[in-house]
Structures are given as structure tokens and as C-alpha cells.
């Protein structure tokens, strides 16, 4: 009996330590923030500061806090949000959940973790202590093992059974909730490709950052053009494989506006760790910013859709091309500073004669660029792996023109 009490005391001390670790605050910023030095989200141009009262007038923001719909310093307000440092909060174990359905799974995770800790320490301490207490020593007679003890055996069968059945029931209920999106969910198409994401919204707007409304369920319909990828947004507690020639789904309801991490969680080739890199350090090749999930304040998602559409309608071709170069993931393989990467650089390329794998040469012109976008392997260049994906059906004619004009501008 005394031993029982002693190990219970030790176990509760361990649990107390665990509780402290859980409560320990941690800033979730893991991505270096280009542009703004402070780790805390600055209030620059933050459309998220718009009070909910303006939700009915999404196109105009009379309050001074919201950035205007037009570009500010070359950056649209929604890109400023996307470029903000990651502002996940949380503790040692997890970033704070911003998905409504995540409360259940977090509770589940922590309960199972705490239970495991409890039994791990309780059993280990008993084993070590009994070994010491009943060890063979002079003057100590070995005690015969008990054949059985009904009270003990019933206790250690019934209590764990209740715990396990409860965990199963709770887990099953949460699982059904997590895989069943509500009917009124906003649907966003997701296309994964080596090495970027393309998010297509209901009005045709595409982006490589995922912009979503808050307080509204969002359902992602995902597929891949090449290999397995995995959509992973830790703060939303969603991780789902994205599979070629098949659709997979996740849904979440973001509870707090902000900028959150988004990563590919399935190894998909050379640039997997940098998938959807939006900005690379020209010297070290390190990724300075990857694609993110931007959760908008009420009303701002609609404003984003309208403004984003206007932007792609109004940009000069070369500027549109530059945007696409970053947004479509061209920058993962092609540099614009002269260094070859997975593919050839774009610098000083246009108008020159380039060698082909079959030994011939071709002039790098509008036709060659277009053909390389649609059927990349048709006239491949030697010394590079055949990993360029086809952009057939993914680029509008004016976007192709934009990319050509951008490459032209680099000559
Ligand atoms: Cu895409 Cu890893």
C-alpha cells in the first residue's frame, strides 16, 4: 500500500512537469520574415484590422487601417498579408489550432499523450522499485509468486477497457466530423505540382498562396499533376496526401485571421523541402518565404477575389510574367541571375541559339518558350533532368505572353 502511494506521488509529479511543458508559451515564427524585422506581426497595411462592421462593403474600406485595393509600394494588400511573418502561437507541443474542428483532435492528442506518460512512468517506477525491494540478498528469503489475485486482475482489465472504449468512441466521433465537410463550404481547387501549389477560387482567380475566409468552412479539392505531395497546414491540423489522377479532400473552418504555415509533407523530389518557395536568397539558394495560408477577416476574402482578378487583368505583360515566374514555381528550377539550377537560367537566354539534347540548336524565341511550357520534353536541353512539368491547360494565352515578355526582359 505504501509503495502504491509512493509511486502515485512520483507519477503526479511527472504529470505536473508535463503540464508545465504544455503551458510553456512559444512563438511559432519559424520562417524568416523578409522585409519586416520584428517577429511580432506588424500592423503595416493590415486589412485584417478591419472591424467586422465593414464586412458588408468589401470593395471599399473607409477606415484608414485597411490598405487600399490598389498596389502599395508594388505590393497588393493581400500580398502584404502573405508576406507577413508566420504568426502562429502555441506551446512546446503544438501551434495553436485555428480550425474549429481541431479542438476535439487536440484534446484527444493531449489525453492520449498524458495517459501514455502516466502509465509509462508508473510502470517503469514500479519495475525498478520492485527489482530493488525484492532483490536476492543474504538474510532475505525469496517470496513465492502469487498465482493470481482476482481483485487486481479485474481492476486492471475493467479500468483500461473503459478508457480504451471511451478513446475509441471519442476518436471515431471526431474522425467522422473531420472527414465530413458541411454543405455550405467554400470550395477551392488545389493543384500540386513539382514544386508549387496552385489554388483556384470560384471566380477563376489563381494564386500560390492559399487565401481563405475566416468563420466559414473551406473545402479543398486536391489533385496532383505529377507525383505524390501532401497538403499540410499545422495550425489547421489538416494533412492530406495529394495524389495524381485522383481527388482527395480536406476541410477546415479557420477561426482567427492571420498568416499560417503551409508545407508539402510528402517527399516529392529535389525541391520538396522548398516546395512553393516564393522568394529565394540569390547567394545561398535558401528559401526566404514559402507559400502560406492567409486567413482573411470577414469580408476581406471577397475583396481579395475581386482585387486579385483585377490585378491579373491590368498588369503589364512582363510584370504579369514576373509574378507568374514566382507564383507558378518556375523559380524553383530556373534562376534569373545566370546560375543553372534544376533547369537552365532565364538570364541572357532570349534570342540566343541554345543547344538541344539531340545535338542540334534552336533559337530561344516565343515559339520555343511556348512549346517548352506545353510539351517540355519535346526539345529538351542537355545536362538537365527531364523534370519540367507541362503547363498545358494551366496558363491563359495572356499569361503565356506575360512569361515570354518577362524572359525577354532578362536578355
Ligand atoms: Cu511536394 Cu513534397
mmCIF file of C-alpha atoms and ligand atoms in Angstrom:
data_model
loop_
_atom_site.group_PDB
_atom_site.id
_atom_site.type_symbol
_atom_site.label_atom_id
_atom_site.label_comp_id
_atom_site.label_asym_id
_atom_site.label_seq_id
_atom_site.Cartn_x
_atom_site.Cartn_y
_atom_site.Cartn_z
ATOM 1 C CA UNK A 1 0.000 0.000 0.000
ATOM 2 C CA UNK A 2 2.842 2.326 0.947
ATOM 3 C CA UNK A 3 4.537 1.592 -2.342
ATOM 4 C CA UNK A 4 1.349 2.373 -4.247
ATOM 5 C CA UNK A 5 1.122 5.756 -2.577
ATOM 6 C CA UNK A 6 4.769 6.461 -3.250
ATOM 7 C CA UNK A 7 4.576 5.765 -6.969
ATOM 8 C CA UNK A 8 1.336 7.717 -7.271
ATOM 9 C CA UNK A 9 3.114 10.723 -5.756
ATOM 10 C CA UNK A 10 6.003 10.377 -8.194
ATOM 11 C CA UNK A 11 3.637 9.907 -11.128
ATOM 12 C CA UNK A 12 1.719 13.041 -10.254
ATOM 13 C CA UNK A 13 4.992 14.985 -10.027
ATOM 14 C CA UNK A 14 5.783 13.768 -13.540
ATOM 15 C CA UNK A 15 2.351 14.825 -14.741
ATOM 16 C CA UNK A 16 2.872 18.219 -13.165
ATOM 17 C CA UNK A 17 6.073 18.594 -15.122
ATOM 18 C CA UNK A 18 4.186 17.604 -18.256
ATOM 19 C CA UNK A 19 1.562 20.228 -17.513
ATOM 20 C CA UNK A 20 4.273 22.883 -17.186
ATOM 21 C CA UNK A 21 5.728 21.873 -20.528
ATOM 22 C CA UNK A 22 2.299 22.192 -22.117
ATOM 23 C CA UNK A 23 1.688 25.600 -20.621
ATOM 24 C CA UNK A 24 5.090 26.894 -21.715
ATOM 25 C CA UNK A 25 4.461 29.617 -24.289
ATOM 26 C CA UNK A 26 6.266 29.516 -27.592
ATOM 27 C CA UNK A 27 6.250 31.879 -30.530
ATOM 28 C CA UNK A 28 5.533 29.938 -33.653
ATOM 29 C CA UNK A 29 7.521 32.080 -36.060
ATOM 30 C CA UNK A 30 9.791 29.712 -37.920
ATOM 31 C CA UNK A 31 10.133 31.431 -41.241
ATOM 32 C CA UNK A 32 12.494 34.344 -41.573
ATOM 33 C CA UNK A 33 10.465 37.385 -42.343
ATOM 34 C CA UNK A 34 11.801 39.274 -45.325
ATOM 35 C CA UNK A 35 11.110 42.964 -45.235
ATOM 36 C CA UNK A 36 9.941 43.274 -41.679
ATOM 37 C CA UNK A 37 12.410 42.529 -38.961
ATOM 38 C CA UNK A 38 10.205 42.111 -35.930
ATOM 39 C CA UNK A 39 8.963 38.676 -35.014
ATOM 40 C CA UNK A 40 5.600 40.002 -33.977
ATOM 41 C CA UNK A 41 3.232 40.717 -36.791
ATOM 42 C CA UNK A 42 3.489 44.407 -37.613
ATOM 43 C CA UNK A 43 0.384 46.367 -38.347
ATOM 44 C CA UNK A 44 1.567 47.505 -41.759
ATOM 45 C CA UNK A 45 -1.249 47.690 -44.238
ATOM 46 C CA UNK A 46 -3.151 45.150 -42.316
ATOM 47 C CA UNK A 47 -6.501 44.600 -43.823
ATOM 48 C CA UNK A 48 -7.099 42.130 -41.022
ATOM 49 C CA UNK A 49 -7.535 45.044 -38.678
ATOM 50 C CA UNK A 50 -10.757 45.957 -40.453
ATOM 51 C CA UNK A 51 -13.559 45.699 -37.942
ATOM 52 C CA UNK A 52 -16.244 43.217 -38.800
ATOM 53 C CA UNK A 53 -18.652 46.055 -39.330
ATOM 54 C CA UNK A 54 -17.205 46.764 -42.755
ATOM 55 C CA UNK A 55 -17.916 43.253 -43.913
ATOM 56 C CA UNK A 56 -20.892 44.419 -45.910
ATOM 57 C CA UNK A 57 -18.805 46.772 -48.005
ATOM 58 C CA UNK A 58 -15.929 44.594 -49.020
ATOM 59 C CA UNK A 59 -14.802 46.562 -52.063
ATOM 60 C CA UNK A 60 -14.256 49.822 -50.239
ATOM 61 C CA UNK A 61 -12.678 50.289 -46.872
ATOM 62 C CA UNK A 62 -13.422 53.694 -45.424
ATOM 63 C CA UNK A 63 -11.292 53.003 -42.360
ATOM 64 C CA UNK A 64 -7.706 54.118 -42.544
ATOM 65 C CA UNK A 65 -6.365 50.823 -41.262
ATOM 66 C CA UNK A 66 -7.184 48.857 -44.365
ATOM 67 C CA UNK A 67 -4.825 49.160 -47.283
ATOM 68 C CA UNK A 68 -6.413 50.457 -50.470
ATOM 69 C CA UNK A 69 -7.355 47.998 -53.158
ATOM 70 C CA UNK A 70 -4.602 49.278 -55.377
ATOM 71 C CA UNK A 71 -0.952 48.361 -55.001
ATOM 72 C CA UNK A 72 1.025 49.852 -52.150
ATOM 73 C CA UNK A 73 4.713 50.044 -52.854
ATOM 74 C CA UNK A 74 4.411 47.488 -55.632
ATOM 75 C CA UNK A 75 2.642 45.012 -53.360
ATOM 76 C CA UNK A 76 -1.052 44.385 -53.252
ATOM 77 C CA UNK A 77 -2.610 44.361 -49.783
ATOM 78 C CA UNK A 78 -3.231 40.636 -49.951
ATOM 79 C CA UNK A 79 0.409 40.006 -50.868
ATOM 80 C CA UNK A 80 1.470 42.132 -47.894
ATOM 81 C CA UNK A 81 -0.594 39.787 -45.731
ATOM 82 C CA UNK A 82 1.009 36.763 -47.374
ATOM 83 C CA UNK A 83 4.488 38.244 -46.860
ATOM 84 C CA UNK A 84 3.900 38.840 -43.169
ATOM 85 C CA UNK A 85 5.881 36.666 -40.795
ATOM 86 C CA UNK A 86 4.151 33.495 -39.710
ATOM 87 C CA UNK A 87 2.181 34.418 -36.629
ATOM 88 C CA UNK A 88 1.276 31.057 -35.189
ATOM 89 C CA UNK A 89 1.167 30.941 -31.438
ATOM 90 C CA UNK A 90 1.218 27.866 -29.322
ATOM 91 C CA UNK A 91 3.331 25.885 -26.927
ATOM 92 C CA UNK A 92 6.089 23.341 -26.843
ATOM 93 C CA UNK A 93 3.848 20.684 -28.392
ATOM 94 C CA UNK A 94 1.687 22.322 -30.995
ATOM 95 C CA UNK A 95 0.994 25.599 -32.730
ATOM 96 C CA UNK A 96 -2.316 26.985 -31.502
ATOM 97 C CA UNK A 97 -5.159 25.488 -33.503
ATOM 98 C CA UNK A 98 -7.143 27.898 -35.657
ATOM 99 C CA UNK A 99 -9.523 25.295 -37.026
ATOM 100 C CA UNK A 100 -12.856 24.810 -35.326
ATOM 101 C CA UNK A 101 -12.757 21.020 -35.676
ATOM 102 C CA UNK A 102 -9.247 20.884 -34.199
ATOM 103 C CA UNK A 103 -10.380 21.303 -30.589
ATOM 104 C CA UNK A 104 -11.525 17.686 -30.461
ATOM 105 C CA UNK A 105 -8.407 16.248 -32.025
ATOM 106 C CA UNK A 106 -6.149 18.358 -29.808
ATOM 107 C CA UNK A 107 -7.981 17.204 -26.688
ATOM 108 C CA UNK A 108 -7.685 13.640 -27.924
ATOM 109 C CA UNK A 109 -3.984 14.015 -28.651
ATOM 110 C CA UNK A 110 -3.210 15.547 -25.275
ATOM 111 C CA UNK A 111 -5.322 12.971 -23.397
ATOM 112 C CA UNK A 112 -3.576 10.064 -25.067
ATOM 113 C CA UNK A 113 -0.204 11.698 -24.519
ATOM 114 C CA UNK A 114 -0.923 12.321 -20.830
ATOM 115 C CA UNK A 115 -2.237 8.781 -20.338
ATOM 116 C CA UNK A 116 0.836 7.353 -22.009
ATOM 117 C CA UNK A 117 3.123 9.464 -19.851
ATOM 118 C CA UNK A 118 1.288 8.414 -16.719
ATOM 119 C CA UNK A 119 1.458 4.695 -17.412
ATOM 120 C CA UNK A 120 4.992 4.860 -18.745
ATOM 121 C CA UNK A 121 6.309 6.444 -15.575
ATOM 122 C CA UNK A 122 4.050 4.449 -13.228
ATOM 123 C CA UNK A 123 5.107 1.097 -14.719
ATOM 124 C CA UNK A 124 8.798 1.992 -15.007
ATOM 125 C CA UNK A 125 8.965 3.170 -11.415
ATOM 126 C CA UNK A 126 7.192 0.025 -10.159
ATOM 127 C CA UNK A 127 9.521 -2.262 -12.103
ATOM 128 C CA UNK A 128 12.673 -0.531 -10.869
ATOM 129 C CA UNK A 129 11.436 -0.273 -7.290
ATOM 130 C CA UNK A 130 10.236 -3.899 -7.051
ATOM 131 C CA UNK A 131 13.522 -5.096 -8.503
ATOM 132 C CA UNK A 132 15.325 -3.295 -5.763
ATOM 133 C CA UNK A 133 12.938 -4.200 -2.943
ATOM 134 C CA UNK A 134 12.698 -7.930 -3.697
ATOM 135 C CA UNK A 135 16.241 -8.471 -4.904
ATOM 136 C CA UNK A 136 18.157 -11.518 -3.746
ATOM 137 C CA UNK A 137 20.315 -10.745 -0.726
ATOM 138 C CA UNK A 138 21.707 -12.543 2.316
ATOM 139 C CA UNK A 139 19.162 -12.946 5.053
ATOM 140 C CA UNK A 140 16.229 -12.355 2.732
ATOM 141 C CA UNK A 141 14.057 -15.285 1.806
ATOM 142 C CA UNK A 142 12.622 -15.386 -1.724
ATOM 143 C CA UNK A 143 8.833 -14.997 -1.717
ATOM 144 C CA UNK A 144 6.788 -17.327 -3.937
ATOM 145 C CA UNK A 145 4.888 -15.569 -6.755
ATOM 146 C CA UNK A 146 1.164 -15.289 -6.271
ATOM 147 C CA UNK A 147 -0.811 -17.464 -8.721
ATOM 148 C CA UNK A 148 -3.462 -14.833 -9.176
ATOM 149 C CA UNK A 149 -5.324 -12.042 -7.470
ATOM 150 C CA UNK A 150 -8.945 -11.641 -8.546
ATOM 151 C CA UNK A 151 -9.421 -8.093 -7.287
ATOM 152 C CA UNK A 152 -6.254 -6.826 -9.006
ATOM 153 C CA UNK A 153 -6.918 -8.615 -12.278
ATOM 154 C CA UNK A 154 -10.484 -7.391 -12.549
ATOM 155 C CA UNK A 155 -9.354 -3.840 -11.796
ATOM 156 C CA UNK A 156 -6.609 -3.775 -14.409
ATOM 157 C CA UNK A 157 -8.965 -5.219 -17.003
ATOM 158 C CA UNK A 158 -12.072 -3.161 -16.391
ATOM 159 C CA UNK A 159 -10.494 0.295 -15.984
ATOM 160 C CA UNK A 160 -8.300 0.148 -19.126
ATOM 161 C CA UNK A 161 -11.255 -1.245 -21.091
ATOM 162 C CA UNK A 162 -13.388 1.730 -20.106
ATOM 163 C CA UNK A 163 -10.576 4.123 -21.032
ATOM 164 C CA UNK A 164 -9.926 2.487 -24.400
ATOM 165 C CA UNK A 165 -13.614 2.282 -25.348
ATOM 166 C CA UNK A 166 -14.026 5.946 -24.451
ATOM 167 C CA UNK A 167 -10.985 6.894 -26.540
ATOM 168 C CA UNK A 168 -12.336 4.893 -29.477
ATOM 169 C CA UNK A 169 -15.770 6.462 -29.251
ATOM 170 C CA UNK A 170 -14.366 9.979 -28.965
ATOM 171 C CA UNK A 171 -11.847 9.409 -31.753
ATOM 172 C CA UNK A 172 -14.468 7.921 -34.068
ATOM 173 C CA UNK A 173 -16.819 10.836 -33.479
ATOM 174 C CA UNK A 174 -14.050 13.373 -34.178
ATOM 175 C CA UNK A 175 -12.891 11.475 -37.249
ATOM 176 C CA UNK A 176 -16.360 11.478 -38.782
ATOM 177 C CA UNK A 177 -16.563 15.212 -38.118
ATOM 178 C CA UNK A 178 -13.151 15.877 -39.668
ATOM 179 C CA UNK A 179 -13.891 13.990 -42.897
ATOM 180 C CA UNK A 180 -17.400 15.384 -43.440
ATOM 181 C CA UNK A 181 -17.408 18.946 -44.753
ATOM 182 C CA UNK A 182 -20.568 20.990 -44.178
ATOM 183 C CA UNK A 183 -22.714 21.622 -47.252
ATOM 184 C CA UNK A 184 -22.171 25.367 -47.299
ATOM 185 C CA UNK A 185 -18.374 25.125 -47.522
ATOM 186 C CA UNK A 186 -16.428 27.443 -49.856
ATOM 187 C CA UNK A 187 -14.721 25.191 -52.378
ATOM 188 C CA UNK A 188 -11.167 25.823 -53.567
ATOM 189 C CA UNK A 189 -9.380 23.697 -56.170
ATOM 190 C CA UNK A 190 -5.833 22.708 -55.322
ATOM 191 C CA UNK A 191 -3.293 21.577 -57.882
ATOM 192 C CA UNK A 192 0.032 20.302 -56.610
ATOM 193 C CA UNK A 193 2.978 20.125 -58.928
ATOM 194 C CA UNK A 194 6.724 19.924 -58.549
ATOM 195 C CA UNK A 195 7.246 22.335 -56.841
ATOM 196 C CA UNK A 196 4.372 24.655 -56.197
ATOM 197 C CA UNK A 197 0.711 24.868 -55.270
ATOM 198 C CA UNK A 198 -1.962 26.412 -57.443
ATOM 199 C CA UNK A 199 -5.144 27.406 -55.638
ATOM 200 C CA UNK A 200 -8.071 28.157 -57.943
ATOM 201 C CA UNK A 201 -11.028 30.000 -56.477
ATOM 202 C CA UNK A 202 -14.666 30.003 -57.551
ATOM 203 C CA UNK A 203 -14.260 33.114 -59.742
ATOM 204 C CA UNK A 204 -11.243 31.693 -61.572
ATOM 205 C CA UNK A 205 -8.616 33.572 -59.591
ATOM 206 C CA UNK A 206 -5.450 31.519 -59.091
ATOM 207 C CA UNK A 207 -2.711 32.018 -56.546
ATOM 208 C CA UNK A 208 0.110 30.040 -54.992
ATOM 209 C CA UNK A 209 -0.756 31.252 -51.502
ATOM 210 C CA UNK A 210 -3.960 29.876 -50.060
ATOM 211 C CA UNK A 211 -6.334 32.704 -49.188
ATOM 212 C CA UNK A 212 -9.389 31.680 -47.181
ATOM 213 C CA UNK A 213 -12.173 33.416 -45.287
ATOM 214 C CA UNK A 214 -12.427 33.061 -41.528
ATOM 215 C CA UNK A 215 -15.534 31.734 -39.840
ATOM 216 C CA UNK A 216 -16.603 29.884 -42.987
ATOM 217 C CA UNK A 217 -15.938 26.220 -43.722
ATOM 218 C CA UNK A 218 -13.474 25.794 -46.593
ATOM 219 C CA UNK A 219 -13.229 22.589 -48.583
ATOM 220 C CA UNK A 220 -10.152 21.872 -50.656
ATOM 221 C CA UNK A 221 -10.482 19.603 -53.678
ATOM 222 C CA UNK A 222 -6.949 18.480 -54.386
ATOM 223 C CA UNK A 223 -5.058 16.646 -57.080
ATOM 224 C CA UNK A 224 -1.522 16.453 -58.433
ATOM 225 C CA UNK A 225 -0.146 16.631 -61.961
ATOM 226 C CA UNK A 226 2.930 14.553 -61.304
ATOM 227 C CA UNK A 227 3.841 12.733 -58.086
ATOM 228 C CA UNK A 228 2.532 12.407 -54.541
ATOM 229 C CA UNK A 229 2.505 15.596 -52.499
ATOM 230 C CA UNK A 230 0.831 16.255 -49.178
ATOM 231 C CA UNK A 231 -1.079 19.344 -48.137
ATOM 232 C CA UNK A 232 -0.134 20.202 -44.572
ATOM 233 C CA UNK A 233 -1.294 23.243 -42.612
ATOM 234 C CA UNK A 234 -0.228 22.554 -38.998
ATOM 235 C CA UNK A 235 -2.356 25.285 -37.416
ATOM 236 C CA UNK A 236 -5.429 23.857 -39.180
ATOM 237 C CA UNK A 237 -4.483 20.323 -38.083
ATOM 238 C CA UNK A 238 -5.007 19.071 -41.620
ATOM 239 C CA UNK A 239 -2.587 16.885 -43.528
ATOM 240 C CA UNK A 240 -3.713 15.002 -46.593
ATOM 241 C CA UNK A 241 -1.888 13.294 -49.428
ATOM 242 C CA UNK A 242 -2.393 14.832 -52.842
ATOM 243 C CA UNK A 243 -2.419 12.085 -55.438
ATOM 244 C CA UNK A 244 -2.062 12.212 -59.232
ATOM 245 C CA UNK A 245 -5.180 11.102 -61.186
ATOM 246 C CA UNK A 246 -7.292 11.121 -58.069
ATOM 247 C CA UNK A 247 -9.014 13.734 -55.918
ATOM 248 C CA UNK A 248 -8.546 13.986 -52.189
ATOM 249 C CA UNK A 249 -10.159 16.451 -49.808
ATOM 250 C CA UNK A 250 -9.680 18.356 -46.608
ATOM 251 C CA UNK A 251 -11.869 20.914 -44.959
ATOM 252 C CA UNK A 252 -11.422 23.331 -42.116
ATOM 253 C CA UNK A 253 -13.047 26.362 -40.624
ATOM 254 C CA UNK A 254 -10.422 28.939 -39.722
ATOM 255 C CA UNK A 255 -11.239 30.783 -36.522
ATOM 256 C CA UNK A 256 -8.650 33.560 -36.491
ATOM 257 C CA UNK A 257 -7.381 35.835 -39.276
ATOM 258 C CA UNK A 258 -3.645 35.569 -39.780
ATOM 259 C CA UNK A 259 -0.793 34.118 -41.796
ATOM 260 C CA UNK A 260 -0.046 30.448 -41.223
ATOM 261 C CA UNK A 261 2.411 27.829 -42.386
ATOM 262 C CA UNK A 262 1.730 25.611 -45.369
ATOM 263 C CA UNK A 263 4.097 22.822 -46.311
ATOM 264 C CA UNK A 264 4.338 19.788 -48.504
ATOM 265 C CA UNK A 265 4.574 16.760 -46.232
ATOM 266 C CA UNK A 266 5.318 14.065 -48.804
ATOM 267 C CA UNK A 267 8.737 13.749 -50.359
ATOM 268 C CA UNK A 268 8.302 14.800 -53.987
ATOM 269 C CA UNK A 269 11.807 15.314 -55.332
ATOM 270 C CA UNK A 270 14.776 17.665 -55.230
ATOM 271 C CA UNK A 271 12.875 20.765 -54.204
ATOM 272 C CA UNK A 272 10.414 19.094 -51.796
ATOM 273 C CA UNK A 273 11.709 20.984 -48.764
ATOM 274 C CA UNK A 274 11.405 24.246 -50.680
ATOM 275 C CA UNK A 275 8.063 23.438 -52.300
ATOM 276 C CA UNK A 276 6.183 26.623 -53.212
ATOM 277 C CA UNK A 277 9.117 28.826 -52.348
ATOM 278 C CA UNK A 278 8.146 32.377 -53.244
ATOM 279 C CA UNK A 279 11.463 34.063 -52.660
ATOM 280 C CA UNK A 280 14.963 32.590 -52.771
ATOM 281 C CA UNK A 281 18.177 34.052 -51.497
ATOM 282 C CA UNK A 282 20.232 34.594 -54.675
ATOM 283 C CA UNK A 283 23.519 33.724 -52.941
ATOM 284 C CA UNK A 284 22.680 30.758 -50.735
ATOM 285 C CA UNK A 285 19.645 29.378 -52.604
ATOM 286 C CA UNK A 286 17.887 29.286 -49.224
ATOM 287 C CA UNK A 287 14.153 29.834 -49.307
ATOM 288 C CA UNK A 288 13.153 33.124 -47.728
ATOM 289 C CA UNK A 289 9.419 32.672 -47.945
ATOM 290 C CA UNK A 290 7.228 29.744 -48.781
ATOM 291 C CA UNK A 291 3.570 29.683 -49.679
ATOM 292 C CA UNK A 292 1.296 30.360 -46.710
ATOM 293 C CA UNK A 293 -2.314 30.131 -45.662
ATOM 294 C CA UNK A 294 -3.784 33.625 -45.302
ATOM 295 C CA UNK A 295 -6.956 33.671 -43.246
ATOM 296 C CA UNK A 296 -8.914 36.831 -44.006
ATOM 297 C CA UNK A 297 -11.095 38.875 -41.698
ATOM 298 C CA UNK A 298 -14.807 38.728 -42.582
ATOM 299 C CA UNK A 299 -15.423 40.418 -45.932
ATOM 300 C CA UNK A 300 -11.794 40.530 -46.985
ATOM 301 C CA UNK A 301 -11.869 37.197 -48.789
ATOM 302 C CA UNK A 302 -14.423 38.589 -51.235
ATOM 303 C CA UNK A 303 -12.305 41.714 -51.604
ATOM 304 C CA UNK A 304 -9.278 39.531 -52.302
ATOM 305 C CA UNK A 305 -11.125 37.664 -55.044
ATOM 306 C CA UNK A 306 -12.179 40.897 -56.749
ATOM 307 C CA UNK A 307 -8.833 42.682 -56.392
ATOM 308 C CA UNK A 308 -6.800 39.675 -57.426
ATOM 309 C CA UNK A 309 -8.875 39.318 -60.558
ATOM 310 C CA UNK A 310 -8.437 42.998 -61.381
ATOM 311 C CA UNK A 311 -4.697 42.674 -60.859
ATOM 312 C CA UNK A 312 -4.180 39.934 -63.422
ATOM 313 C CA UNK A 313 -6.363 41.887 -65.871
ATOM 314 C CA UNK A 314 -4.367 45.086 -65.542
ATOM 315 C CA UNK A 315 -0.706 44.191 -65.139
ATOM 316 C CA UNK A 316 1.724 44.911 -67.992
ATOM 317 C CA UNK A 317 2.731 41.572 -69.631
ATOM 318 C CA UNK A 318 6.320 41.465 -68.346
ATOM 319 C CA UNK A 319 5.176 42.227 -64.791
ATOM 320 C CA UNK A 320 2.472 39.584 -65.005
ATOM 321 C CA UNK A 321 5.190 37.208 -66.240
ATOM 322 C CA UNK A 322 7.435 38.049 -63.291
ATOM 323 C CA UNK A 323 4.554 37.353 -60.891
ATOM 324 C CA UNK A 324 3.811 34.042 -62.592
ATOM 325 C CA UNK A 325 7.511 33.145 -62.534
ATOM 326 C CA UNK A 326 7.312 33.289 -58.746
ATOM 327 C CA UNK A 327 3.749 32.081 -58.311
ATOM 328 C CA UNK A 328 3.824 29.104 -60.677
ATOM 329 C CA UNK A 329 7.010 27.782 -59.164
ATOM 330 C CA UNK A 330 9.279 28.445 -62.194
ATOM 331 C CA UNK A 331 11.750 29.933 -59.714
ATOM 332 C CA UNK A 332 12.245 26.538 -58.084
ATOM 333 C CA UNK A 333 14.210 25.373 -61.136
ATOM 334 C CA UNK A 334 15.087 28.435 -63.209
ATOM 335 C CA UNK A 335 17.121 31.327 -61.868
ATOM 336 C CA UNK A 336 17.232 34.783 -63.397
ATOM 337 C CA UNK A 337 20.801 35.528 -62.273
ATOM 338 C CA UNK A 338 22.717 33.257 -64.626
ATOM 339 C CA UNK A 339 23.240 30.210 -62.371
ATOM 340 C CA UNK A 340 21.836 26.927 -63.641
ATOM 341 C CA UNK A 341 19.708 25.061 -61.109
ATOM 342 C CA UNK A 342 17.416 22.101 -61.879
ATOM 343 C CA UNK A 343 16.787 23.809 -65.226
ATOM 344 C CA UNK A 344 18.609 26.429 -67.267
ATOM 345 C CA UNK A 345 18.675 30.048 -66.172
ATOM 346 C CA UNK A 346 16.494 32.606 -67.944
ATOM 347 C CA UNK A 347 19.144 35.335 -67.927
ATOM 348 C CA UNK A 348 20.500 36.402 -71.328
ATOM 349 C CA UNK A 349 18.720 33.468 -72.931
ATOM 350 C CA UNK A 350 16.174 35.081 -75.175
ATOM 351 C CA UNK A 351 17.186 35.449 -78.809
ATOM 352 C CA UNK A 352 20.284 33.274 -78.432
ATOM 353 C CA UNK A 353 20.920 29.892 -80.005
ATOM 354 C CA UNK A 354 20.659 27.149 -77.377
ATOM 355 C CA UNK A 355 21.886 23.544 -77.760
ATOM 356 C CA UNK A 356 19.376 20.671 -77.679
ATOM 357 C CA UNK A 357 19.775 17.101 -76.413
ATOM 358 C CA UNK A 358 19.783 15.720 -79.983
ATOM 359 C CA UNK A 359 22.844 17.780 -80.888
ATOM 360 C CA UNK A 360 21.049 20.467 -82.887
ATOM 361 C CA UNK A 361 20.474 24.056 -81.809
ATOM 362 C CA UNK A 362 17.388 26.228 -81.687
ATOM 363 C CA UNK A 363 16.790 29.934 -81.322
ATOM 364 C CA UNK A 364 15.176 30.762 -77.992
ATOM 365 C CA UNK A 365 12.128 32.688 -79.155
ATOM 366 C CA UNK A 366 8.408 32.998 -78.453
ATOM 367 C CA UNK A 367 7.635 29.682 -80.153
ATOM 368 C CA UNK A 368 10.322 27.750 -78.326
ATOM 369 C CA UNK A 369 9.204 29.095 -74.929
ATOM 370 C CA UNK A 370 5.571 28.235 -75.658
ATOM 371 C CA UNK A 371 6.479 24.731 -76.799
ATOM 372 C CA UNK A 372 8.646 24.216 -73.720
ATOM 373 C CA UNK A 373 5.748 25.231 -71.464
ATOM 374 C CA UNK A 374 3.288 22.842 -73.138
ATOM 375 C CA UNK A 375 5.497 19.863 -74.093
ATOM 376 C CA UNK A 376 8.712 20.405 -72.129
ATOM 377 C CA UNK A 377 10.423 17.210 -73.259
ATOM 378 C CA UNK A 378 9.885 17.837 -76.997
ATOM 379 C CA UNK A 379 13.057 19.891 -77.379
ATOM 380 C CA UNK A 380 14.911 19.370 -74.126
ATOM 381 C CA UNK A 381 18.277 20.882 -73.399
ATOM 382 C CA UNK A 382 21.238 18.672 -72.480
ATOM 383 C CA UNK A 383 22.544 18.448 -68.946
ATOM 384 C CA UNK A 384 19.200 18.904 -67.179
ATOM 385 C CA UNK A 385 16.911 16.227 -65.709
ATOM 386 C CA UNK A 386 13.582 15.807 -67.567
ATOM 387 C CA UNK A 387 11.591 17.097 -64.602
ATOM 388 C CA UNK A 388 9.852 20.113 -66.163
ATOM 389 C CA UNK A 389 6.085 19.622 -65.856
ATOM 390 C CA UNK A 390 3.710 20.533 -68.672
ATOM 391 C CA UNK A 391 1.625 23.656 -68.154
ATOM 392 C CA UNK A 392 -0.884 22.571 -70.791
ATOM 393 C CA UNK A 393 -4.303 23.920 -69.825
ATOM 394 C CA UNK A 394 -2.937 25.803 -66.824
ATOM 395 C CA UNK A 395 -1.986 29.092 -68.436
ATOM 396 C CA UNK A 396 -4.219 31.545 -70.235
ATOM 397 C CA UNK A 397 -2.876 32.962 -73.526
ATOM 398 C CA UNK A 398 -2.114 36.301 -71.881
ATOM 399 C CA UNK A 399 -0.194 34.529 -69.123
ATOM 400 C CA UNK A 400 1.956 32.750 -71.711
ATOM 401 C CA UNK A 401 2.606 36.133 -73.344
ATOM 402 C CA UNK A 402 3.472 37.511 -69.921
ATOM 403 C CA UNK A 403 6.053 34.801 -69.269
ATOM 404 C CA UNK A 404 7.591 35.291 -72.715
ATOM 405 C CA UNK A 405 7.799 39.041 -72.186
ATOM 406 C CA UNK A 406 9.392 38.521 -68.779
ATOM 407 C CA UNK A 407 12.060 36.182 -70.161
ATOM 408 C CA UNK A 408 12.573 38.675 -72.998
ATOM 409 C CA UNK A 409 13.110 41.446 -70.455
ATOM 410 C CA UNK A 410 16.015 39.463 -68.979
ATOM 411 C CA UNK A 411 18.074 39.361 -72.173
HETATM 412 CU CU1 LIG B 1 5.503 18.427 -52.918
HETATM 413 CU CU2 LIG B 1 6.904 17.430 -51.283
#
